[in-house]
Coordinates of C-alpha atoms in Angstrom, one line a residue:
Chain A
M1 CA 41.3 160.9 110.9
S2 CA 37.8 159.7 111.4
L3 CA 37.0 156.7 113.5
L4 CA 35.3 153.6 112.1
S5 CA 32.3 152.4 114.1
K6 CA 29.3 150.1 113.8
G7 CA 28.0 150.4 110.3
S8 CA 31.2 151.8 108.8
P9 CA 32.2 149.7 105.7
R10 CA 35.5 147.8 105.9
P11 CA 38.1 149.9 104.2
A12 CA 39.7 148.6 101.0
K13 CA 43.0 146.7 101.3
S14 CA 46.1 148.8 101.4
S15 CA 49.3 148.2 99.4
K16 CA 51.1 149.3 102.6
P17 CA 51.4 147.6 105.9
R18 CA 48.3 148.6 107.9
L19 CA 47.7 148.9 111.6
Y20 CA 44.1 148.7 113.0
T21 CA 44.5 150.9 116.0
A22 CA 42.6 153.1 118.5
R23 CA 43.6 156.5 119.6
F24 CA 43.8 156.0 123.4
D25 CA 45.0 152.4 123.5
P26 CA 48.4 152.0 125.1
Y27 CA 49.1 148.7 123.3
S28 CA 48.6 150.3 119.9
A29 CA 50.8 153.2 120.9
G30 CA 53.8 150.9 121.6
I31 CA 53.3 149.3 118.2
R32 CA 53.1 152.7 116.4
F33 CA 56.3 153.9 118.1
L34 CA 58.0 150.8 116.9
L35 CA 56.8 151.1 113.3
N36 CA 58.0 154.6 113.4
K37 CA 61.5 153.6 114.7
K38 CA 61.7 150.8 112.1
G39 CA 60.9 153.4 109.4
V40 CA 58.1 151.3 108.1
D41 CA 55.8 153.2 105.7
Y42 CA 52.4 152.1 107.0
D43 CA 48.9 153.4 107.1
F44 CA 46.4 153.1 109.9
V45 CA 42.7 152.7 110.5
Y46 CA 41.2 154.1 113.7
I47 CA 38.6 151.8 115.3
N48 CA 36.0 153.2 117.7
M49 CA 36.4 150.5 120.4
Q50 CA 33.3 151.9 122.2
D51 CA 31.1 151.0 119.1
K52 CA 33.1 148.5 117.0
P53 CA 32.4 147.9 113.3
E54 CA 30.9 144.5 112.6
W55 CA 33.8 143.3 110.4
L56 CA 36.4 143.7 113.2
A57 CA 35.4 140.2 114.4
D58 CA 36.2 138.9 110.9
I59 CA 39.8 140.1 111.2
N60 CA 40.3 139.2 114.9
P61 CA 37.6 136.9 116.5
A62 CA 38.7 138.3 119.9
G63 CA 37.5 141.7 118.7
Q64 CA 40.6 143.4 119.9
I65 CA 43.1 145.9 118.5
P66 CA 46.0 146.4 117.6
I67 CA 45.9 144.3 114.5
M68 CA 48.7 144.3 111.9
E69 CA 47.8 143.6 108.3
I70 CA 50.4 143.1 105.6
G71 CA 49.0 141.8 102.3
D72 CA 47.1 138.6 103.2
E73 CA 48.8 138.3 106.6
I74 CA 46.8 139.4 109.6
V75 CA 48.5 139.3 113.0
C76 CA 46.9 140.2 116.4
E77 CA 48.1 140.1 120.0
T78 CA 50.6 142.9 120.9
I79 CA 53.5 140.8 121.9
V80 CA 53.1 138.5 118.8
I81 CA 53.0 141.6 116.6
Y82 CA 56.3 142.8 118.1
D83 CA 58.0 139.5 117.1
Y84 CA 56.3 139.5 113.7
L85 CA 57.5 143.0 112.9
E86 CA 61.0 142.2 114.1
D87 CA 61.2 139.2 111.7
K88 CA 59.5 141.1 108.9
F89 CA 61.5 144.3 109.0
P90 CA 64.9 143.2 110.4
Q91 CA 66.9 146.2 109.1
V92 CA 66.3 148.3 112.3
K93 CA 66.5 146.0 115.3
T94 CA 64.2 146.6 118.2
Q95 CA 65.0 143.4 120.1
P96 CA 68.4 142.0 121.3
T97 CA 69.9 139.4 119.1
D98 CA 71.5 137.6 122.1
P99 CA 69.1 134.8 123.2
Y100 CA 69.5 135.5 126.9
L101 CA 69.1 139.3 126.7
K102 CA 66.0 138.8 124.5
A103 CA 64.6 136.3 127.0
K104 CA 65.2 138.9 129.8
D105 CA 63.3 141.5 127.8
K106 CA 60.4 139.2 127.3
I107 CA 60.2 138.4 130.9
F108 CA 60.2 142.1 131.7
I109 CA 57.3 142.6 129.4
D110 CA 55.4 139.6 130.9
H111 CA 55.9 141.1 134.4
T112 CA 54.9 144.6 133.2
K113 CA 51.7 143.1 131.7
E114 CA 51.0 141.1 134.8
Y115 CA 51.6 143.6 137.5
L116 CA 51.4 147.1 136.0
T117 CA 49.0 147.5 133.1
G118 CA 45.8 146.2 134.7
K119 CA 46.3 148.5 137.7
I120 CA 46.9 151.5 135.6
T121 CA 43.7 150.6 133.7
S122 CA 41.7 150.3 136.9
M123 CA 43.1 153.6 138.1
V124 CA 41.1 155.3 135.4
K125 CA 37.9 154.7 137.4
N126 CA 39.4 153.8 140.8
P127 CA 42.4 155.9 141.7
T128 CA 42.4 154.6 145.3
Q129 CA 45.3 155.1 147.6
E130 CA 45.8 151.3 147.4
N131 CA 46.0 151.3 143.6
I132 CA 48.4 154.3 143.6
E133 CA 50.7 152.7 146.1
Y134 CA 50.7 149.4 144.2
V135 CA 51.6 151.1 140.9
C136 CA 54.4 153.1 142.7
S137 CA 55.8 149.8 144.1
V138 CA 55.9 148.2 140.6
L139 CA 57.6 151.4 139.2
K140 CA 60.1 151.1 142.0
S141 CA 61.0 147.6 140.9
I142 CA 61.3 148.9 137.3
N143 CA 63.6 151.7 138.6
K144 CA 65.8 149.0 140.2
I145 CA 66.0 147.1 136.9
M146 CA 66.9 150.3 135.1
G147 CA 69.6 151.0 137.6
E148 CA 71.0 147.5 137.2
R149 CA 71.1 147.7 133.4
G150 CA 72.9 151.0 133.8
T151 CA 72.1 152.1 130.2
D152 CA 70.1 155.2 129.0
F153 CA 67.2 153.0 127.9
L154 CA 66.1 149.4 128.7
G155 CA 67.2 148.6 125.1
G156 CA 70.7 150.1 125.6
T157 CA 71.7 153.3 123.8
S158 CA 68.3 153.7 122.2
P159 CA 64.7 152.6 123.0
N160 CA 63.8 149.1 122.0
F161 CA 60.4 147.2 122.0
V162 CA 60.4 147.1 125.8
D163 CA 60.9 150.8 126.3
Y164 CA 58.1 151.5 123.8
Y165 CA 55.7 149.0 125.5
L166 CA 56.3 150.5 128.9
W167 CA 56.1 154.1 127.7
G168 CA 52.6 153.4 126.2
W169 CA 51.4 152.8 129.8
V170 CA 53.4 155.1 132.0
E171 CA 52.6 158.1 129.7
L172 CA 49.0 157.7 130.9
L173 CA 49.9 158.5 134.5
S174 CA 50.1 162.3 134.0
A175 CA 46.7 162.4 132.3
L176 CA 45.3 160.2 135.1
K177 CA 46.6 162.6 137.7
A178 CA 45.2 165.6 135.9
A179 CA 41.8 164.0 135.3
H180 CA 41.4 163.0 139.0
E181 CA 43.4 166.0 140.4
L182 CA 45.7 163.6 142.2
S183 CA 48.8 164.9 143.8
F184 CA 51.1 161.9 144.3
E185 CA 54.6 162.3 143.0
L186 CA 57.4 159.8 142.6
D187 CA 60.4 160.9 144.6
K188 CA 63.2 162.2 142.3
D189 CA 65.9 160.5 144.2
E190 CA 64.2 157.2 145.1
Y191 CA 63.1 156.7 141.5
K192 CA 66.1 158.4 139.9
H193 CA 66.7 155.8 137.1
Y194 CA 63.1 155.8 136.2
W195 CA 63.0 159.6 136.0
A196 CA 66.1 159.8 133.9
W197 CA 64.5 157.3 131.6
V198 CA 61.2 159.3 131.5
M199 CA 63.1 162.5 130.6
K200 CA 64.8 160.8 127.7
M201 CA 61.8 158.9 126.4
D202 CA 59.8 162.2 126.4
K203 CA 62.2 163.5 123.8
D204 CA 62.3 160.4 121.6
Q205 CA 61.5 161.5 118.0
H206 CA 59.3 158.5 117.3
I207 CA 57.1 159.1 120.3
N208 CA 56.9 162.8 119.3
N209 CA 56.1 161.9 115.7
D210 CA 53.3 159.8 117.1
R211 CA 51.9 162.6 119.3
E212 CA 51.8 164.9 116.3
T213 CA 50.2 162.4 113.9
H214 CA 47.6 161.2 116.3
K215 CA 47.0 164.5 118.1
L216 CA 47.7 162.9 121.4
N217 CA 48.9 165.3 124.1
L218 CA 48.3 165.6 127.9
K219 CA 45.3 167.8 127.4
C220 CA 43.4 165.5 125.1
R221 CA 44.2 162.4 127.1
T222 CA 43.0 164.2 130.2
A223 CA 39.8 165.1 128.4
F224 CA 39.3 161.5 127.3
F225 CA 39.8 160.2 130.8
K226 CA 37.4 162.7 132.2
S227 CA 34.8 161.6 129.7
V228 CA 35.4 157.9 130.7
I229 CA 35.0 158.9 134.4
N230 CA 31.7 160.7 133.5
G231 CA 30.4 157.5 131.8
S232 CA 30.4 158.7 128.1
P233 CA 33.9 158.2 126.6
D234 CA 34.7 160.8 124.0
V235 CA 36.9 158.9 121.6
N236 CA 37.2 162.0 119.4
A237 CA 38.7 164.2 122.2
G238 CA 41.2 166.6 120.8
L239 CA 40.6 165.8 117.1
Chain B
M2 CA 64.9 110.8 140.9
S3 CA 64.2 112.3 144.3
L4 CA 62.2 115.5 144.6
L5 CA 63.7 118.6 146.2
S6 CA 61.5 120.1 148.9
K7 CA 61.7 122.7 151.7
G8 CA 65.1 122.2 153.4
S9 CA 66.7 120.5 150.5
P10 CA 70.0 122.2 149.6
R11 CA 70.3 123.9 146.3
P12 CA 72.1 121.5 144.0
A13 CA 75.6 122.4 142.6
K14 CA 75.7 124.1 139.2
S15 CA 75.8 121.8 136.2
S16 CA 78.1 122.0 133.2
K17 CA 75.0 120.9 131.2
P18 CA 71.9 122.9 130.5
R19 CA 69.5 122.2 133.4
L20 CA 65.8 122.2 133.7
Y21 CA 64.1 122.8 137.0
T22 CA 60.9 120.8 136.5
A23 CA 58.0 119.0 138.2
R24 CA 56.8 115.5 137.4
F25 CA 53.1 116.3 136.8
D26 CA 53.4 119.8 135.4
P27 CA 52.2 120.1 131.8
Y28 CA 54.3 123.2 131.0
S29 CA 57.4 121.4 132.0
A30 CA 56.5 118.4 129.9
G31 CA 56.3 120.5 126.7
I32 CA 59.8 121.9 127.4
R33 CA 61.2 118.4 128.0
F34 CA 59.7 117.0 124.8
L35 CA 61.3 120.0 123.0
L36 CA 64.7 119.5 124.6
N37 CA 64.5 115.9 123.6
K38 CA 63.7 116.7 120.0
K39 CA 66.5 119.3 119.8
G40 CA 68.9 116.6 121.1
V41 CA 70.1 118.8 123.9
D42 CA 72.1 116.9 126.5
Y43 CA 70.5 118.4 129.6
D44 CA 70.0 117.4 133.2
F45 CA 67.0 118.1 135.3
V46 CA 66.1 118.7 138.9
Y47 CA 62.7 117.7 140.3
I48 CA 61.0 120.3 142.4
N49 CA 58.3 119.3 144.9
M50 CA 55.8 122.1 144.1
Q51 CA 53.6 121.2 147.1
D52 CA 56.5 122.0 149.4
K53 CA 59.0 124.2 147.5
P54 CA 62.7 124.5 148.5
E55 CA 63.5 128.0 149.9
W56 CA 66.0 128.8 147.1
L57 CA 63.5 128.4 144.3
A58 CA 62.5 132.1 144.9
D59 CA 66.2 133.1 144.4
I60 CA 66.1 131.5 140.9
N61 CA 62.6 132.7 140.0
P62 CA 60.9 135.3 142.2
A63 CA 57.5 134.1 140.9
G64 CA 58.3 130.7 142.5
Q65 CA 57.2 128.8 139.4
I66 CA 58.7 126.1 137.2
P67 CA 59.8 125.3 134.5
I68 CA 63.1 127.2 134.8
M69 CA 65.9 126.7 132.3
E70 CA 69.5 127.3 133.5
I71 CA 72.4 127.4 131.2
G72 CA 75.7 128.6 132.8
D73 CA 74.8 131.9 134.4
E74 CA 71.7 132.4 132.3
I75 CA 68.4 131.6 134.0
V76 CA 65.2 131.8 132.0
C77 CA 61.6 131.3 133.3
E78 CA 58.1 131.5 131.7
T79 CA 57.3 128.6 129.4
I80 CA 56.7 130.6 126.2
V81 CA 59.9 132.7 126.8
I82 CA 61.8 129.4 127.3
Y83 CA 60.6 128.1 124.0
D84 CA 62.0 131.2 122.2
Y85 CA 65.2 131.1 124.2
L86 CA 65.8 127.4 123.3
E87 CA 65.1 128.1 119.7
D88 CA 67.7 130.8 119.6
K89 CA 70.2 128.9 121.7
F90 CA 70.0 125.6 119.9
P91 CA 69.0 126.5 116.3
Q92 CA 70.2 123.2 114.7
V93 CA 66.9 121.4 115.1
K94 CA 64.1 123.9 114.3
T95 CA 60.9 123.7 116.4
Q96 CA 59.4 127.0 115.2
P97 CA 58.6 128.2 111.7
T98 CA 61.2 130.5 110.1
D99 CA 58.5 132.3 108.1
P100 CA 57.4 135.4 110.2
Y101 CA 53.7 134.9 109.5
L102 CA 53.6 131.2 110.2
K103 CA 55.5 131.8 113.4
A104 CA 53.0 134.5 114.4
K105 CA 50.1 132.1 113.8
D106 CA 51.7 129.5 116.0
K107 CA 52.2 132.0 118.8
I108 CA 48.6 133.1 118.5
F109 CA 47.6 129.4 118.7
I110 CA 49.5 129.0 121.9
D111 CA 48.1 132.2 123.3
H112 CA 44.6 131.0 122.7
T113 CA 45.3 127.5 124.0
K114 CA 46.6 129.2 127.2
E115 CA 43.6 131.4 127.5
Y116 CA 40.8 129.0 126.7
L117 CA 42.0 125.5 127.4
T118 CA 44.7 125.1 130.1
G119 CA 42.8 126.8 132.9
K120 CA 39.7 124.6 132.3
I121 CA 41.7 121.4 132.2
T122 CA 43.3 122.4 135.5
S123 CA 40.0 123.2 137.1
M124 CA 38.6 119.8 135.9
V125 CA 41.0 118.0 138.3
K126 CA 38.8 119.1 141.1
N127 CA 35.6 120.1 139.3
P128 CA 34.8 117.8 136.3
T129 CA 31.4 119.4 135.9
Q130 CA 29.3 118.9 132.8
E131 CA 29.8 122.5 132.0
N132 CA 33.6 122.3 132.2
I133 CA 33.6 119.1 130.1
E134 CA 31.5 120.7 127.4
Y135 CA 33.7 123.8 127.4
V136 CA 36.9 121.8 126.9
C137 CA 35.2 119.8 124.1
S138 CA 34.2 123.0 122.3
V139 CA 37.8 124.3 122.5
L140 CA 39.1 121.0 121.2
K141 CA 36.6 121.3 118.3
S142 CA 38.1 124.6 117.3
I143 CA 41.5 123.0 117.5
N144 CA 40.2 120.1 115.3
K145 CA 39.1 122.7 112.8
I146 CA 42.5 124.4 112.8
M147 CA 44.2 121.0 112.3
G148 CA 41.9 120.3 109.4
E149 CA 42.7 123.7 107.8
R150 CA 46.4 123.1 108.1
G151 CA 46.0 119.7 106.5
T152 CA 49.4 118.5 107.8
D153 CA 50.2 115.5 110.1
F154 CA 51.2 117.8 112.9
L155 CA 50.5 121.5 113.7
G156 CA 54.2 122.0 112.9
G157 CA 53.9 120.2 109.5
T158 CA 55.6 116.8 108.9
S159 CA 56.9 116.6 112.5
P160 CA 55.8 118.0 115.8
N161 CA 56.9 121.5 116.7
F162 CA 56.7 123.6 119.8
V163 CA 53.0 124.1 119.5
D164 CA 52.3 120.3 119.2
Y165 CA 54.4 119.7 122.3
Y166 CA 52.7 122.5 124.3
L167 CA 49.3 121.2 123.4
W168 CA 50.2 117.6 124.1
G169 CA 51.4 118.4 127.6
W170 CA 47.8 119.4 128.3
V171 CA 45.6 117.0 126.4
E172 CA 47.6 114.1 127.6
L173 CA 46.0 114.8 131.0
L174 CA 42.5 114.2 129.8
S175 CA 42.7 110.3 129.9
A176 CA 44.0 110.4 133.5
L177 CA 41.3 112.9 134.5
K178 CA 38.7 110.6 133.0
A179 CA 40.1 107.6 134.8
A180 CA 40.5 109.4 138.2
H181 CA 36.9 110.7 138.1
E182 CA 35.4 107.7 136.2
L183 CA 34.0 110.0 133.6
S184 CA 32.6 108.5 130.4
F185 CA 32.6 111.4 127.9
E186 CA 34.2 110.6 124.6
L187 CA 35.1 112.8 121.7
D188 CA 33.3 111.6 118.5
K189 CA 35.8 110.0 116.1
D190 CA 34.2 111.6 113.1
E191 CA 33.5 115.0 114.4
Y192 CA 37.0 115.4 115.9
K193 CA 38.7 113.3 113.2
H194 CA 41.7 115.7 112.6
Y195 CA 42.3 115.9 116.4
W196 CA 42.1 112.1 116.7
A197 CA 44.5 111.6 113.8
W198 CA 46.9 114.0 115.6
V199 CA 46.5 112.2 118.9
M200 CA 47.4 108.8 117.4
K201 CA 50.5 110.2 115.8
M202 CA 51.6 112.2 118.9
D203 CA 51.2 109.2 121.1
K204 CA 53.9 107.4 119.0
D205 CA 56.3 110.3 119.0
Q206 CA 59.7 109.1 120.2
H207 CA 60.5 112.2 122.2
I208 CA 57.2 112.0 124.1
N209 CA 57.9 108.3 124.7
N210 CA 61.5 109.0 125.8
D211 CA 60.0 111.4 128.3
R212 CA 57.5 108.9 129.6
E213 CA 60.2 106.4 130.2
T214 CA 62.7 108.8 131.8
H215 CA 60.1 110.4 134.1
K216 CA 58.0 107.3 134.8
L217 CA 54.9 109.0 133.7
N218 CA 52.2 106.8 132.4
L219 CA 48.4 106.8 132.5
K220 CA 48.4 104.7 135.8
C221 CA 50.7 107.0 137.8
R222 CA 49.0 110.2 136.5
T223 CA 45.7 108.8 137.5
A224 CA 47.1 107.9 140.9
F225 CA 48.4 111.5 141.2
F226 CA 45.0 113.1 140.3
K227 CA 43.2 110.8 142.7
S228 CA 45.6 112.0 145.5
V229 CA 44.9 115.6 144.5
I230 CA 41.2 115.0 144.7
N231 CA 41.6 113.4 148.1
G232 CA 43.4 116.5 149.3
S233 CA 46.9 115.1 149.8
P234 CA 48.8 115.2 146.5
D235 CA 51.3 112.3 146.1
V236 CA 54.0 113.9 144.0
N237 CA 56.0 110.6 144.2
A238 CA 53.2 108.6 142.6
G239 CA 54.6 105.9 140.4
L240 CA 58.3 106.4 141.3

């Protein structure tokens, strides 16, 4: 479970699908939940994004993770990876087959990316009242969409790629609250569809598998955020 | 061919697929070329984006075009529309069916969106030497990709969604040069794959159909850009 940093040699190719990932990266988390759900037998390589290995830029010139590698095929960009995995491993579906429902899910992800993820990221260092209120307002619009869909998950009777993408981000909120000792709470009635979804997602076996495999719980996330706030990120927190 | 503005009533629903579009919008242009290539019998509504009709926000809360409407299905966001149309009208393919080639095309579009389109947009008002050099450097990386693919078009033997997306943007460069009386020129040898592509795209029947239908040629684009530079955009230029 060691992290690869500057100076670490590039690991030998794998016969399995491989994910280049980072422990505390929410984009990577969504991809891992999905691989889990699809039952793909993959291995992974942890990248230390605070001190990247030199060869990372050879795989992805943008220097970002997650990166999916299958044989000679290397695919980056989270949303592109979702589509690639759906096409590559179609046995377990994680996207609607109906063109319009699929389009609606993609628009949902676009909006989550545009309005929510950047604010949650900036809350790590700046949990201002303004940022908190903004995040709550976006979650309120998500609560509304969940109510309109009227299903247990955004994906229907079980989580799909949109549920996993969103979960990668909202799971951070508890650790952010703990790290900053914030006391805001989303009203149980006002956000009732969102809360019902959170309760179910929290029990999802693929999310729980990931927590166990990657030793990611509230305590170690909180420790990581505290280390970021203090200016020296501890990417090994909890290992 | 009139443009709908503030106060214009929302047009009655159509029995055909309908595109809400704008004359000088490069995103819309790419979608139109694609609909043309797919042989979809669609109608369109011109939106005056300088003075939007009130009901535009009912169709797309982001207030942006292009918007595709088919029956009760309304889809926005250019890249989402590409996927939607591919699923909805699969007879004429405009995306690779191979998962990896499709992923590569989507990464190409992501990078074009990230590095090229914003700079071309800002060149309308700020054709600084720095902006010009930046655009040329991006086109050089595109020239390299075209050389590596070694095919007539990015899509192979005929243009696909990526070719049309890119064309919507690079077609603006001639009009930008004319409007600002700029004299830069991409070297014919250094950018030879790009130039070979431009020559072929310029003759594409679906692009030429669009030019005719929408009365979009170099002269009217130049007139439009001049009006933008002068501070009072003439969205009717050339009609």
